Amino acid sequence: MSPEPAPAANGAAPAAAAAGAGGKRRLRDRCGAAAAGAFLVALLAVAISSRSFPAISSSSRGGDCGCPGTRKYTGMVEDCCCDYETVDAINEEVLHTILQELVTLPFFRYFKVKLWCDCPFWPDDGMCRLRDCSVCECPENEFPETFKKPYSGLSPDDMICQEGKPQATVDRTLDTKVFKGWVETDNPWTYDDETDNAEMTYVNLQLNPERYTGYTGDSARRIWDSIYKENCPKYPSEEMCQEKKALYKLISGLHSSISVHIASDYLVDESANLWGYNLPLLYDRVLKYPERVQNLYFTYLFVLRAVTKAADYLEQAEYNTGNPEEDMKTQSLVKQLVYNPKLRYACPLPFDEAKLWQGENGPELKQEIQKQFRNISAIMDCVGCEKCRLWGKLQVLGLGTALKILFSVDGENHLNQPLQLQRNEVIALVNLLNRLSESVNFVHVKGPSIEEVIRQQSSPTVQNGVS
């Protein structure tokens, strides 16, 4: 990925749709055309000056050196059980490296997806102006032969539901010895029928990275508008129940993460096919709004909790792709991820799901939110950009899998039904955690430098100079 500078965007993949041109208009209204130009030039100059921004060393982190004001985000992540300093340190030193390697291995590289489905809500009118919008599907001889075989499944007699903490009745995991193969079961939190193999195709995720695609216009804006307006309030009020607030924060955090990936892998020069950073876009879509950064951390910890809760299940899973050496490496890295001693010491419970769904209306509220999330997953079929649809479906399935692990019930609210996962859900879950880990790392390392340029450009001397 080239870190060269990029001009501000008119539009990007779905995540860029919500803020869009409105953010630019606000910038022009506030500072005037000259100030906006000076602002962008300064940001681009920072990007040009080095191939990458200097990393934030442990000695410069607020709290580590006792210097107040060196960190913008400190203390506990809202509604979570870990603080920002710990999340950044564990992600940078441990998790990010493991995940980056894990997603390149054969098992997690191939994702099964329905790329072409009719939008259930409106006619598709999206346009992709770049060739990078299209997805390169895998030929039959590329993806692992074992992926073509039918699932062996788990018999009901093999499933043992174990209680976790006494105070957390929702904390249930499978016995470590029950895993006998991937199951073929649908996810009650998502819209797609994942058992319908006839319409599925395999995609090599390494050949189809999540990045800027040029997807813009009414179709792109309508995706996020529909998600926020029809399924969860855009700006949660203090009176909103904790569960609905959590749904909003999960979607907002995912939105922020996607925006980070668009800004960090942006088409700088289409004629030269040159890719790099779009730092003004990153600031305008994410860094300018502290709640979007906070929600990104919330979503990361929520998904991380799901992965660690399913640790025994994931450790016993079959990662068979027909390549013994790579499969053994996959098994080892998964074990390092889910049983990491540094993570268990520093952040043993990233998110406490036991505090949700309390009270007599808990079951009904859970079904309501489950229906809303299924509706969000159905909206992914309306994305008018093939590559954006691929990554939208993968990450929504990953988030749905996290919800399934933490609140494993079916539509009828059978609380004692044991957790079952299918192979595609695990692939989506780990790839989602990797995308969130990348976003958290990118914001942590580069955010302070970008915001320092903003502060310098906002000083009275600069404003007088360009007025």
Coordinates of C-alpha atoms in Angstrom, one line a residue:
M1 CA 0.0 0.0 0.0
S2 CA 1.5 3.3 -1.1
P3 CA 1.3 6.1 1.4
E4 CA 1.3 8.9 -1.2
P5 CA -1.1 11.8 -0.7
A6 CA -4.6 11.8 -2.2
P7 CA -7.1 14.5 -3.1
A8 CA -10.4 14.8 -1.2
A9 CA -13.0 12.3 -2.4
N10 CA -16.4 12.9 -4.0
G11 CA -17.5 9.4 -3.0
A12 CA -16.2 6.0 -2.1
A13 CA -17.4 2.6 -1.1
P14 CA -20.6 2.5 1.0
A15 CA -18.9 3.8 4.2
A16 CA -18.1 7.0 2.4
A17 CA -21.7 7.6 1.4
A18 CA -23.1 8.9 4.6
A19 CA -20.8 11.9 5.1
G20 CA -20.2 12.6 1.3
A21 CA -20.2 16.0 -0.1
G22 CA -21.9 17.4 2.9
G23 CA -18.7 17.3 4.9
K24 CA -16.9 19.4 2.2
R25 CA -19.7 21.9 2.1
R26 CA -19.5 22.4 5.9
L27 CA -15.7 22.9 5.6
R28 CA -16.2 25.6 2.9
D29 CA -18.9 27.3 4.9
R30 CA -16.8 27.4 8.0
C31 CA -13.4 28.5 6.7
G32 CA -14.0 29.7 3.2
A33 CA -12.5 28.3 0.0
A34 CA -9.0 29.7 0.7
A35 CA -8.8 28.3 4.2
A36 CA -10.1 24.9 3.0
G37 CA -7.5 24.8 0.3
A38 CA -4.7 25.7 2.9
F39 CA -6.0 23.0 5.2
L40 CA -5.9 20.3 2.5
V41 CA -2.5 21.4 1.3
A42 CA -1.1 21.2 4.8
L43 CA -2.5 17.7 5.4
L44 CA -1.1 16.5 2.0
A45 CA 2.3 18.0 2.9
V46 CA 2.4 15.9 6.0
A47 CA 1.6 12.8 4.0
I48 CA 4.3 13.6 1.4
S49 CA 7.0 14.3 4.1
S50 CA 7.3 10.6 5.0
R51 CA 6.3 7.2 3.8
S52 CA 4.5 6.8 7.1
F53 CA 3.6 8.8 10.1
P54 CA 5.9 8.1 13.1
A55 CA 4.5 5.4 15.4
I56 CA 3.3 6.3 18.8
S57 CA 5.9 4.7 21.1
S58 CA 4.9 3.4 24.5
S59 CA 6.9 6.2 26.1
S60 CA 4.7 8.8 24.5
R61 CA 1.4 7.4 25.4
G62 CA -0.6 9.4 27.9
G63 CA -0.8 7.6 31.2
D64 CA 2.4 5.7 30.6
C65 CA 4.6 8.8 31.1
G66 CA 2.1 10.7 33.3
C67 CA 1.9 13.5 30.8
P68 CA -1.8 14.7 30.5
G69 CA -3.0 15.6 27.1
T70 CA -0.7 13.3 25.1
R71 CA -3.7 11.1 24.3
K72 CA -7.1 12.2 23.1
Y73 CA -8.8 9.0 24.1
T74 CA -8.1 7.8 27.6
G75 CA -10.0 5.8 30.3
M76 CA -12.5 3.1 29.8
V77 CA -14.1 2.5 26.4
E78 CA -17.7 3.4 26.9
D79 CA -19.9 0.3 27.8
C80 CA -16.8 -1.9 27.7
C81 CA -14.4 -3.4 30.2
C82 CA -11.0 -2.2 28.9
D83 CA -9.4 1.2 28.5
Y84 CA -8.1 2.8 25.4
E85 CA -4.5 2.6 26.4
T86 CA -4.7 -1.2 27.0
V87 CA -6.6 -1.7 23.7
D88 CA -4.0 0.2 21.7
A89 CA -1.1 -1.6 23.4
I90 CA -2.5 -5.1 23.1
N91 CA -3.7 -4.6 19.5
E92 CA -0.4 -3.1 18.4
E93 CA 1.9 -5.5 20.2
V94 CA 0.0 -8.8 19.9
L95 CA -3.4 -9.1 18.1
H96 CA -2.7 -7.1 15.0
T97 CA 0.3 -9.2 14.0
I98 CA -1.5 -12.5 14.6
L99 CA -4.6 -11.5 12.6
Q100 CA -2.6 -10.0 9.7
E101 CA -0.9 -13.4 9.2
L102 CA -4.0 -15.5 9.9
V103 CA -6.2 -14.0 7.2
T104 CA -3.6 -14.7 4.5
L105 CA -3.7 -18.5 5.2
P106 CA -5.9 -20.7 2.9
F107 CA -8.6 -21.4 5.4
F108 CA -9.4 -17.7 6.0
R109 CA -8.6 -16.5 2.5
Y110 CA -11.6 -17.9 0.7
F111 CA -15.1 -16.6 1.5
K112 CA -18.3 -18.1 0.1
V113 CA -20.8 -15.4 -0.9
K114 CA -23.9 -14.7 -2.9
L115 CA -22.7 -11.8 -5.1
W116 CA -25.8 -11.3 -7.2
C117 CA -29.1 -11.1 -5.4
D118 CA -32.1 -8.8 -6.1
C119 CA -32.4 -5.9 -3.7
P120 CA -35.6 -6.6 -1.6
F121 CA -36.3 -2.9 -1.0
W122 CA -35.7 -1.0 -4.2
P123 CA -34.3 -1.4 -7.8
D124 CA -30.5 -1.3 -7.9
D125 CA -29.4 2.0 -9.6
G126 CA -25.8 1.9 -8.4
M127 CA -22.9 2.7 -10.7
C128 CA -19.3 1.8 -10.2
R129 CA -17.0 3.9 -12.3
L130 CA -13.7 2.0 -11.5
R131 CA -12.6 -1.5 -12.6
D132 CA -11.7 -2.0 -8.9
C133 CA -15.4 -2.2 -8.1
S134 CA -15.6 -5.7 -9.7
V135 CA -14.8 -9.0 -7.9
C136 CA -12.5 -11.6 -9.2
E137 CA -14.2 -15.0 -8.4
C138 CA -12.2 -18.1 -7.8
P139 CA -12.1 -20.8 -10.5
E140 CA -13.1 -24.3 -9.4
N141 CA -9.5 -25.5 -9.1
E142 CA -8.3 -22.7 -6.8
F143 CA -10.1 -22.9 -3.5
P144 CA -9.5 -25.9 -1.2
E145 CA -11.0 -29.2 -2.2
T146 CA -12.2 -29.8 1.3
F147 CA -14.5 -26.7 1.0
K148 CA -16.5 -28.5 -1.7
K149 CA -17.3 -31.5 0.5
P150 CA -20.6 -31.5 2.5
Y151 CA -20.5 -30.7 6.1
S152 CA -20.3 -33.6 8.5
G153 CA -22.2 -31.7 11.2
L154 CA -22.8 -32.3 14.9
S155 CA -25.4 -34.7 16.2
P156 CA -27.5 -33.4 19.1
D157 CA -26.0 -36.1 21.4
D158 CA -22.6 -34.6 20.9
M159 CA -23.6 -31.1 22.0
I160 CA -23.1 -30.2 25.6
C161 CA -24.1 -26.7 26.8
Q162 CA -21.9 -25.5 29.6
E163 CA -22.7 -22.6 31.9
G164 CA -20.0 -19.9 32.3
K165 CA -19.9 -17.5 35.1
P166 CA -22.8 -18.0 37.7
Q167 CA -23.8 -14.4 37.4
A168 CA -24.0 -14.5 33.6
T169 CA -26.6 -16.9 32.5
V170 CA -26.0 -16.0 28.8
D171 CA -22.4 -17.1 29.0
R172 CA -22.6 -20.5 27.4
T173 CA -19.9 -22.3 25.4
L174 CA -19.5 -25.7 23.8
D175 CA -17.6 -28.5 25.5
T176 CA -14.1 -28.7 24.1
K177 CA -14.5 -32.3 23.0
V178 CA -17.7 -32.0 21.0
F179 CA -16.3 -30.6 17.7
K180 CA -16.7 -33.1 14.9
G181 CA -17.0 -30.9 11.9
W182 CA -18.5 -27.7 10.5
V183 CA -22.3 -27.6 10.7
E184 CA -24.7 -26.5 8.1
T185 CA -27.0 -24.2 9.9
D186 CA -28.5 -20.8 9.2
N187 CA -27.6 -17.7 11.3
P188 CA -30.8 -16.3 12.9
W189 CA -29.2 -12.8 13.0
T190 CA -28.6 -12.5 9.2
Y191 CA -30.8 -12.5 6.1
D192 CA -28.9 -14.7 3.7
D193 CA -29.5 -18.4 3.7
E194 CA -26.0 -19.6 4.2
T195 CA -27.0 -23.2 3.6
D196 CA -28.0 -22.4 0.0
N197 CA -24.9 -23.5 -1.8
A198 CA -26.4 -23.3 -5.3
E199 CA -26.1 -19.5 -5.5
M200 CA -22.8 -19.2 -3.7
T201 CA -19.4 -18.5 -5.2
Y202 CA -15.9 -18.5 -3.6
V203 CA -13.9 -15.3 -3.6
N204 CA -10.2 -15.0 -2.7
L205 CA -10.2 -12.1 -0.3
Q206 CA -6.5 -11.4 -0.8
L207 CA -7.2 -10.6 -4.4
N208 CA -10.2 -8.5 -3.7
P209 CA -9.1 -6.0 -0.9
E210 CA -11.5 -3.6 0.8
R211 CA -10.5 -0.2 -0.6
Y212 CA -11.8 2.8 -2.5
T213 CA -13.9 1.9 -5.5
G214 CA -15.5 5.1 -6.8
Y215 CA -18.9 3.9 -5.7
T216 CA -20.9 7.1 -5.2
G217 CA -24.3 8.8 -5.8
D218 CA -27.8 8.3 -4.6
S219 CA -27.5 4.5 -4.4
A220 CA -24.5 4.7 -2.1
R221 CA -26.0 7.3 0.1
R222 CA -29.3 5.4 0.4
I223 CA -27.6 2.4 1.8
W224 CA -26.4 4.1 5.0
D225 CA -29.5 6.3 5.2
S226 CA -31.6 3.2 5.2
I227 CA -29.5 1.4 7.8
Y228 CA -29.6 4.3 10.2
K229 CA -33.0 5.7 9.7
E230 CA -35.0 2.5 9.4
N231 CA -33.2 0.2 11.7
C232 CA -31.5 2.2 14.4
P233 CA -31.6 5.9 15.4
K234 CA -28.8 7.9 13.9
Y235 CA -28.0 9.7 17.2
P236 CA -29.0 7.7 20.3
S237 CA -30.6 9.7 23.0
E238 CA -29.9 9.3 26.7
E239 CA -33.3 7.7 27.1
M240 CA -32.6 4.9 24.7
C241 CA -32.3 1.4 26.2
Q242 CA -28.8 0.0 26.5
E243 CA -29.5 -2.8 23.9
K244 CA -30.6 -0.4 21.1
K245 CA -27.7 1.9 21.9
A246 CA -25.4 -1.0 21.5
L247 CA -26.8 -1.8 18.1
Y248 CA -26.3 1.7 17.0
K249 CA -22.7 1.8 18.2
L250 CA -21.9 -1.5 16.5
I251 CA -23.2 -0.2 13.1
S252 CA -21.5 3.2 13.6
G253 CA -18.2 1.5 14.6
L254 CA -18.4 -0.8 11.5
H255 CA -19.1 2.3 9.4
S256 CA -16.1 4.1 10.8
S257 CA -13.9 1.1 10.2
I258 CA -14.9 0.9 6.5
S259 CA -14.3 4.6 6.1
V260 CA -10.8 4.1 7.5
H261 CA -10.0 1.4 5.0
I262 CA -11.3 3.6 2.1
A263 CA -9.1 6.5 3.2
S264 CA -6.0 4.3 3.8
D265 CA -6.2 2.6 0.4
Y266 CA -7.4 5.3 -1.9
L267 CA -6.8 5.8 -5.6
V268 CA -4.6 8.8 -5.8
D269 CA -4.0 8.8 -9.5
E270 CA -6.3 6.8 -11.7
S271 CA -4.2 7.2 -14.9
A272 CA -1.1 5.8 -13.1
N273 CA -3.1 3.3 -11.0
L274 CA -1.4 4.8 -7.9
W275 CA -2.9 4.0 -4.5
G276 CA -2.1 5.7 -1.2
Y277 CA -3.6 7.6 1.8
N278 CA -6.4 10.2 1.7
L279 CA -5.7 11.9 5.0
P280 CA -8.3 14.7 4.5
L281 CA -11.0 12.1 3.9
L282 CA -9.9 10.2 7.0
Y283 CA -10.3 13.3 9.1
D284 CA -13.5 14.4 7.5
R285 CA -15.3 11.1 7.8
V286 CA -13.9 9.7 11.1
L287 CA -11.4 11.7 13.2
K288 CA -13.4 14.9 13.3
Y289 CA -16.1 13.1 15.2
P290 CA -14.9 11.6 18.5
E291 CA -18.0 9.4 18.9
R292 CA -17.2 7.7 15.6
V293 CA -13.7 6.8 16.9
Q294 CA -15.2 5.7 20.3
N295 CA -17.7 3.5 18.5
L296 CA -14.9 1.9 16.4
Y297 CA -13.2 0.8 19.7
F298 CA -16.5 -0.4 21.0
T299 CA -17.2 -2.6 18.0
Y300 CA -13.6 -4.0 18.1
L301 CA -14.0 -5.0 21.8
F302 CA -17.4 -6.5 21.1
V303 CA -16.2 -8.7 18.3
L304 CA -13.0 -9.6 20.3
R305 CA -15.2 -10.7 23.2
A306 CA -17.1 -13.0 20.9
V307 CA -13.9 -14.6 19.6
T308 CA -12.5 -15.1 23.1
K309 CA -15.8 -16.5 24.3
A310 CA -15.8 -19.1 21.6
A311 CA -12.1 -19.9 22.3
D312 CA -12.7 -23.6 23.1
Y313 CA -14.8 -24.1 20.0
L314 CA -12.4 -22.3 17.7
E315 CA -9.4 -24.1 19.1
Q316 CA -11.0 -27.5 18.4
A317 CA -12.3 -26.6 14.9
E318 CA -11.1 -28.3 11.7
Y319 CA -9.0 -26.0 9.6
N320 CA -8.4 -28.5 6.9
T321 CA -7.6 -27.1 3.4
G322 CA -5.6 -30.1 2.1
N323 CA -2.3 -28.3 3.0
P324 CA -1.0 -29.9 6.2
E325 CA 1.7 -27.4 6.8
E326 CA -0.5 -24.3 6.3
D327 CA -3.4 -26.0 8.3
M328 CA -1.1 -26.6 11.3
K329 CA 0.0 -23.0 11.1
T330 CA -3.6 -21.9 11.1
Q331 CA -4.4 -24.0 14.1
S332 CA -1.4 -22.6 16.0
L333 CA -2.3 -19.0 15.2
V334 CA -5.9 -19.4 16.2
K335 CA -4.7 -20.8 19.5
Q336 CA -2.3 -17.9 20.0
L337 CA -5.2 -15.5 19.3
V338 CA -7.9 -17.0 21.6
Y339 CA -5.6 -18.0 24.5
N340 CA -3.2 -15.1 24.4
P341 CA -1.8 -14.7 27.9
K342 CA -1.1 -10.9 27.4
L343 CA -4.7 -10.4 26.3
R344 CA -6.1 -12.5 29.2
Y345 CA -4.1 -10.6 31.7
A346 CA -4.6 -7.0 30.4
C347 CA -8.2 -7.3 29.1
P348 CA -9.8 -10.6 30.3
L349 CA -13.4 -9.5 29.5
P350 CA -13.4 -7.0 26.6
F351 CA -17.2 -6.7 26.8
D352 CA -19.7 -8.0 29.3
E353 CA -22.7 -9.3 27.4
A354 CA -24.4 -10.4 30.6
K355 CA -25.7 -6.9 31.4
L356 CA -27.9 -6.9 28.3
W357 CA -31.4 -8.3 27.9
Q358 CA -32.2 -7.9 31.6
G359 CA -35.7 -7.4 32.8
E360 CA -39.1 -8.8 31.8
N361 CA -39.0 -7.3 28.3
G362 CA -35.6 -8.8 27.6
P363 CA -36.7 -11.7 25.3
E364 CA -39.0 -9.5 23.2
L365 CA -36.4 -6.8 22.9
K366 CA -33.9 -9.3 21.7
Q367 CA -36.2 -10.5 19.0
E368 CA -36.9 -6.9 17.9
I369 CA -33.2 -6.1 17.6
Q370 CA -32.5 -9.5 15.9
K371 CA -35.1 -8.5 13.3
Q372 CA -33.5 -5.1 12.8
F373 CA -30.1 -6.6 12.3
R374 CA -31.5 -9.1 9.8
N375 CA -33.0 -6.2 7.9
I376 CA -29.5 -4.5 7.9
S377 CA -28.0 -7.6 6.5
A378 CA -30.6 -7.7 3.8
I379 CA -29.8 -4.2 2.7
M380 CA -26.3 -5.5 1.7
D381 CA -28.0 -7.0 -1.4
C382 CA -28.9 -3.4 -2.4
V383 CA -25.3 -2.2 -2.6
G384 CA -24.6 -1.3 -6.2
C385 CA -20.9 -2.0 -6.2
E386 CA -19.8 -5.7 -6.4
K387 CA -16.7 -5.3 -4.2
C388 CA -18.5 -3.2 -1.7
R389 CA -21.2 -5.8 -1.5
L390 CA -18.7 -8.5 -0.9
W391 CA -17.1 -6.7 2.0
G392 CA -20.4 -5.5 3.3
K393 CA -21.8 -9.0 3.4
L394 CA -18.6 -10.5 5.0
Q395 CA -18.5 -7.9 7.8
V396 CA -22.2 -7.9 8.5
L397 CA -22.1 -11.8 8.6
G398 CA -19.0 -11.4 10.9
L399 CA -20.9 -9.1 13.2
G400 CA -24.0 -11.4 13.1
T401 CA -21.7 -14.3 14.1
A402 CA -20.5 -12.2 17.1
L403 CA -24.1 -11.6 18.1
K404 CA -24.9 -15.3 17.7
I405 CA -21.9 -16.3 19.9
L406 CA -22.7 -13.8 22.6
F407 CA -26.5 -14.2 22.5
S408 CA -26.9 -17.7 21.1
V409 CA -30.7 -18.2 20.7
D410 CA -32.9 -18.9 17.8
G411 CA -35.9 -16.9 16.7
E412 CA -38.1 -18.6 19.2
N413 CA -35.8 -17.6 22.1
H414 CA -34.6 -21.1 23.1
L415 CA -32.1 -19.9 25.7
N416 CA -30.5 -23.4 26.2
Q417 CA -29.7 -24.1 22.5
P418 CA -26.0 -24.7 22.3
L419 CA -23.7 -22.7 20.0
Q420 CA -23.1 -24.0 16.5
L421 CA -21.0 -22.3 13.9
Q422 CA -20.5 -22.9 10.2
R423 CA -17.2 -22.5 8.4
N424 CA -18.2 -19.3 6.6
E425 CA -19.3 -17.7 9.8
V426 CA -15.8 -18.3 11.4
I427 CA -14.1 -17.0 8.2
A428 CA -16.2 -13.8 8.3
L429 CA -15.7 -13.4 12.1
V430 CA -11.9 -13.5 12.0
N431 CA -11.7 -11.3 8.9
L432 CA -14.0 -8.8 10.5
L433 CA -11.8 -8.7 13.6
N434 CA -8.8 -8.2 11.4
R435 CA -10.4 -5.3 9.6
L436 CA -11.4 -3.7 13.0
S437 CA -7.9 -4.3 14.3
E438 CA -6.4 -2.5 11.2
S439 CA -8.7 0.4 11.7
V440 CA -7.9 0.8 15.4
N441 CA -4.2 0.6 14.7
F442 CA -4.4 3.1 11.8
V443 CA -6.4 5.7 13.9
H444 CA -4.1 5.2 16.9
V445 CA -0.9 5.6 15.0
K446 CA -1.8 8.3 12.4
G447 CA -4.7 10.1 14.1
P448 CA -2.6 12.3 16.5
S449 CA -0.4 13.6 13.6
I450 CA -3.3 14.4 11.4
E451 CA -5.2 16.2 14.2
E452 CA -2.0 18.2 15.1
V453 CA -2.1 19.6 11.5
I454 CA -5.7 20.5 12.1
R455 CA -4.8 22.4 15.3
Q456 CA -2.1 24.3 13.6
Q457 CA -4.3 25.3 10.7
S458 CA -7.0 26.4 13.1
S459 CA -4.7 28.8 15.0
P460 CA -5.7 32.6 14.8
T461 CA -2.4 33.4 13.0
V462 CA -3.2 31.0 10.2
Q463 CA -6.8 32.0 10.0
N464 CA -5.8 35.7 9.7
G465 CA -3.3 34.8 7.1
V466 CA -5.8 33.2 4.8
S467 CA -8.8 35.5 5.5

